[in-house]
Backbone as ProteinMPNN parsed JSONL, in Angstrom:
{"seq_chain_A": "VLGPPLGRLTLALKLRFLHLLDADARRAQIDAAIEACAGEIARLTALRAELDAEDGLLPGWLDHDIAATEDRLAWFRARRADI", "coords_chain_A": {"N_chain_A": [[4.512, 12.803, -0.546], [2.669, 10.974, -1.266], [3.262, 9.961, -3.717], [5.84, 8.546, -4.601], [6.89, 5.067, -4.275], [7.931, 4.483, -1.65], [6.815, 6.559, -0.131], [4.135, 5.952, -0.371], [4.064, 3.499, 0.907], [4.784, 4.282, 3.493], [2.566, 5.877, 4.103], [0.572, 3.896, 4.001], [1.314, 2.316, 6.188], [0.977, 4.168, 8.264], [-1.804, 4.513, 8.107], [-2.591, 1.943, 8.717], [-2.099, 1.704, 11.455], [-3.368, 3.839, 12.564], [-5.738, 3.827, 14.051], [-4.916, 3.229, 16.587], [-4.118, 5.506, 17.804], [-4.938, 8.42, 19.811], [-7.842, 10.575, 19.428], [-7.066, 13.266, 18.837], [-4.437, 12.948, 17.879], [-4.962, 11.298, 15.701], [-6.465, 13.066, 14.129], [-4.455, 14.955, 13.605], [-2.673, 13.451, 12.026], [-4.305, 12.856, 9.81], [-4.824, 15.474, 8.983], [-2.237, 16.193, 8.165], [-1.955, 14.501, 5.964], [-3.984, 15.521, 4.345], [-2.979, 18.085, 3.868], [-0.636, 17.376, 2.479], [-1.745, 16.191, 0.175], [-3.121, 18.392, -0.921], [-0.972, 20.092, -1.467], [0.386, 18.535, -3.349], [-1.504, 18.468, -5.414], [-1.497, 21.176, -6.134], [1.148, 21.425, -7.056], [1.211, 19.559, -9.198], [-0.811, 20.637, -10.822], [0.275, 23.115, -11.516], [2.492, 22.254, -12.999], [1.125, 20.946, -15.038], [-0.169, 23.103, -16.263], [1.99, 24.386, -17.428], [2.515, 22.675, -19.475], [0.49, 22.843, -21.287], [0.178, 23.115, -24.106], [1.539, 20.977, -25.045], [2.383, 17.968, -26.809], [2.083, 14.386, -26.707], [2.262, 11.897, -24.058], [2.493, 12.841, -21.455], [0.887, 15.182, -20.579], [-1.746, 14.054, -20.416], [-1.3, 12.007, -18.573], [-0.651, 13.533, -16.344], [-3.131, 14.792, -15.949], [-4.615, 12.544, -15.199], [-3.241, 11.827, -12.833], [-3.665, 14.103, -11.272], [-6.461, 13.987, -10.953], [-6.668, 11.56, -9.523], [-5.321, 12.257, -7.19], [-6.965, 14.285, -6.27], [-9.227, 12.76, -5.69], [-8.164, 11.215, -3.609], [-7.688, 13.234, -1.754], [-10.332, 14.038, -1.198], [-11.209, 11.679, 0.007], [-9.605, 11.599, 2.334], [-10.528, 13.944, 3.562], [-13.164, 13.217, 4.121], [-12.686, 11.151, 5.951], [-11.556, 12.666, 7.959], [-13.706, 14.135, 8.83], [-15.081, 12.16, 10.124], [-13.762, 11.702, 12.479]], "CA_chain_A": [[4.213, 11.776, 0.434], [1.751, 9.987, -1.808], [3.659, 9.537, -5.039], [6.818, 7.463, -4.707], [6.514, 3.853, -3.547], [8.248, 4.577, -0.232], [5.82, 7.437, 0.467], [2.864, 5.229, -0.308], [4.229, 2.494, 1.95], [4.725, 5.01, 4.763], [1.163, 6.234, 4.316], [-0.165, 2.669, 4.307], [1.632, 1.94, 7.567], [0.291, 5.12, 9.149], [-3.23, 4.203, 8.106], [-2.773, 0.644, 9.369], [-2.035, 1.84, 12.903], [-3.996, 5.098, 12.947], [-6.781, 3.581, 15.054], [-4.298, 3.088, 17.902], [-3.861, 6.844, 18.338], [-6.114, 9.131, 20.318], [-8.536, 11.354, 18.389], [-6.27, 14.431, 18.441], [-3.315, 12.474, 17.07], [-5.535, 10.844, 14.419], [-6.773, 14.273, 13.352], [-3.19, 15.548, 13.155], [-2.159, 12.644, 10.919], [-5.182, 13.081, 8.662], [-4.56, 16.843, 8.527], [-0.971, 16.171, 7.427], [-2.225, 13.873, 4.673], [-4.764, 16.493, 3.576], [-2.038, 19.129, 3.437], [0.236, 16.793, 1.459], [-2.528, 16.05, -1.056], [-3.373, 19.73, -1.478], [0.293, 20.553, -2.032], [0.656, 17.747, -4.546], [-2.42, 18.957, -6.449], [-0.987, 22.477, -6.59], [2.377, 21.188, -7.822], [0.862, 18.907, -10.458], [-1.596, 21.573, -11.631], [1.215, 24.095, -12.068], [3.243, 21.57, -14.048], [0.197, 20.696, -16.149], [-0.391, 24.381, -16.943], [3.178, 24.655, -18.249], [2.531, 21.735, -20.602], [-0.835, 22.922, -21.903], [0.212, 22.937, -25.552], [2.436, 19.851, -25.336], [1.901, 16.697, -27.317], [2.647, 13.255, -25.986], [1.473, 11.261, -23.011], [2.632, 13.458, -20.144], [-0.276, 15.964, -20.131], [-2.842, 13.158, -20.038], [-0.918, 11.322, -17.342], [-0.796, 14.519, -15.272], [-4.571, 14.919, -15.698], [-4.992, 11.347, -14.448], [-2.642, 11.91, -11.504], [-4.378, 15.167, -10.552], [-7.781, 13.457, -10.585], [-6.474, 10.558, -8.475], [-4.945, 12.96, -5.966], [-8.185, 14.953, -5.801], [-10.044, 11.705, -5.065], [-7.514, 10.89, -2.34], [-7.942, 14.372, -0.87], [-11.731, 13.93, -0.765], [-11.282, 10.539, 0.914], [-9.04, 12.028, 3.613], [-11.446, 14.915, 4.176], [-14.299, 12.46, 4.672], [-12.204, 10.467, 7.156], [-11.337, 13.724, 8.966], [-15.031, 14.475, 9.368], [-15.53, 11.027, 10.945], [-13.017, 11.628, 13.755]], "C_chain_A": [[3.347, 10.675, -0.176], [2.201, 9.422, -3.147], [4.607, 8.364, -5.076], [6.402, 6.251, -3.875], [6.808, 3.922, -2.044], [7.245, 5.464, 0.494], [4.479, 6.752, 0.612], [2.913, 4.139, 0.765], [4.141, 3.142, 3.329], [3.286, 5.38, 5.089], [0.342, 5.007, 4.691], [0.084, 2.223, 5.746], [0.966, 2.877, 8.571], [-1.194, 4.796, 9.246], [-3.512, 2.89, 8.83], [-2.885, 0.79, 10.884], [-2.719, 3.105, 13.432], [-5.018, 4.912, 14.07], [-6.216, 3.446, 16.471], [-4.035, 4.437, 18.571], [-5.136, 7.436, 18.927], [-6.655, 10.043, 19.218], [-7.714, 12.55, 17.919], [-5.109, 14.026, 17.54], [-3.804, 11.96, 15.713], [-5.846, 12.035, 13.532], [-5.496, 14.906, 12.796], [-2.606, 14.772, 11.971], [-2.999, 12.822, 9.658], [-4.97, 14.487, 8.104], [-3.263, 16.919, 7.729], [-1.152, 15.549, 6.048], [-3.022, 14.809, 3.767], [-3.854, 17.588, 3.029], [-1.11, 18.614, 2.337], [-0.5, 16.644, 0.128], [-2.76, 17.408, -1.717], [-2.107, 20.293, -2.117], [0.642, 19.837, -3.321], [-0.249, 18.186, -5.698], [-1.926, 20.286, -7.002], [0.248, 22.296, -7.471], [2.07, 20.572, -9.184], [0.085, 19.832, -11.384], [-0.701, 22.629, -12.261], [2.03, 23.478, -13.201], [2.36, 21.335, -15.264], [-0.052, 21.97, -16.945], [0.795, 24.736, -17.854], [3.191, 23.8, -19.511], [1.249, 21.783, -21.417], [-0.824, 22.632, -23.399], [1.086, 21.755, -25.975], [1.691, 18.665, -25.932], [2.493, 15.586, -26.456], [1.746, 12.805, -24.848], [1.493, 12.01, -21.686], [1.43, 14.309, -19.726], [-1.458, 15.102, -19.681], [-2.554, 12.411, -18.749], [-1.046, 12.266, -16.152], [-2.276, 14.729, -14.933], [-5.066, 13.741, -14.848], [-4.483, 11.429, -13.006], [-3.315, 12.994, -10.657], [-5.73, 14.653, -10.078], [-7.658, 12.43, -9.455], [-6.134, 11.228, -7.143], [-6.13, 13.736, -5.401], [-9.125, 13.955, -5.127], [-9.486, 11.338, -3.696], [-7.762, 11.994, -1.318], [-9.372, 14.317, -0.335], [-11.895, 12.789, 0.233], [-10.753, 10.926, 2.301], [-9.946, 13.04, 4.31], [-12.662, 14.221, 4.785], [-13.882, 11.719, 5.943], [-12.01, 11.475, 8.295], [-12.665, 14.08, 9.626], [-15.554, 13.382, 10.295], [-14.866, 10.982, 12.325], [-13.653, 12.529, 14.794]], "O_chain_A": [[3.302, 9.562, 0.348], [1.578, 8.493, -3.661], [4.232, 7.285, -5.534], [5.662, 6.379, -2.899], [5.996, 3.457, -1.244], [6.86, 5.158, 1.622], [3.773, 6.948, 1.6], [1.92, 3.889, 1.448], [3.496, 2.605, 4.23], [2.84, 5.213, 6.224], [-0.491, 5.068, 5.596], [-0.842, 1.8, 6.438], [0.454, 2.436, 9.6], [-1.771, 4.803, 10.333], [-4.548, 2.742, 9.478], [-3.669, 0.088, 11.523], [-2.647, 3.397, 14.625], [-5.136, 5.77, 14.945], [-6.962, 3.538, 17.446], [-3.76, 4.496, 19.77], [-6.248, 7.023, 18.599], [-5.998, 10.254, 18.199], [-7.666, 12.825, 16.72], [-4.833, 14.696, 16.545], [-3.141, 12.161, 14.695], [-5.54, 12.031, 12.34], [-5.467, 15.341, 11.645], [-2.102, 15.372, 11.022], [-2.454, 12.926, 8.559], [-4.939, 14.672, 6.888], [-3.194, 17.631, 6.727], [-0.567, 16.018, 5.071], [-2.767, 14.882, 2.564], [-3.957, 17.967, 1.862], [-0.829, 19.328, 1.375], [0.061, 16.938, -0.927], [-2.61, 17.549, -2.93], [-2.164, 20.9, -3.186], [1.131, 20.448, -4.271], [0.202, 18.265, -6.841], [-1.936, 20.494, -8.215], [0.374, 22.943, -8.511], [2.604, 21.009, -10.203], [0.295, 19.817, -12.597], [-0.898, 22.998, -13.419], [2.234, 24.107, -14.24], [2.805, 21.509, -16.398], [-0.137, 21.925, -18.172], [0.61, 25.319, -18.922], [3.815, 24.169, -20.506], [0.958, 20.849, -22.165], [-1.729, 21.967, -23.905], [1.335, 21.571, -27.166], [0.535, 18.4, -25.605], [3.314, 15.844, -25.576], [0.618, 13.275, -24.701], [0.59, 11.829, -20.869], [0.979, 14.169, -18.589], [-2.094, 15.399, -18.67], [-3.448, 12.204, -17.928], [-1.493, 11.862, -15.079], [-2.632, 14.834, -13.759], [-5.835, 13.921, -13.904], [-5.223, 11.131, -12.068], [-3.509, 12.811, -9.455], [-6.104, 14.863, -8.924], [-8.467, 12.436, -8.527], [-6.613, 10.803, -6.091], [-6.281, 13.835, -4.184], [-9.746, 14.27, -4.111], [-10.239, 11.17, -2.737], [-8.018, 11.714, -0.147], [-9.595, 14.528, 0.857], [-12.642, 12.92, 1.202], [-11.377, 10.618, 3.317], [-10.107, 12.988, 5.529], [-13.129, 14.61, 5.856], [-14.647, 11.665, 6.906], [-12.272, 11.164, 9.457], [-12.73, 14.297, 10.836], [-16.386, 13.653, 11.161], [-15.351, 10.303, 13.229], [-13.173, 12.602, 15.924]]}, "name": "protein", "num_of_chains": 1, "seq": "VLGPPLGRLTLALKLRFLHLLDADARRAQIDAAIEACAGEIARLTALRAELDAEDGLLPGWLDHDIAATEDRLAWFRARRADI"}
C-alpha cells in the first residue's frame, strides 16, 4: 500500500480527507496503514535476510526502504495516539 506510486497516491488521498471522518473511522484507517507498514517491514526484512551475503546495491536499498517504512510506521502510530 505504501510502495508503488498508485499506493502512495491512494494513501495521500486518504490522508487528505481523513479529517472528514468520525474518530472511529479515522482510527480504522490509521490502523489499516499501521498494519500495512508492519506487513511491509516483515516482507522487506525477510527479503533482506535472504540477501545477507549479497553484493551490489539491493541490500543497501532494502536497508534504506526498511528504515523509511519504520519511520512511516512510527508516524502513523503517533497519529493514532492523537485520535
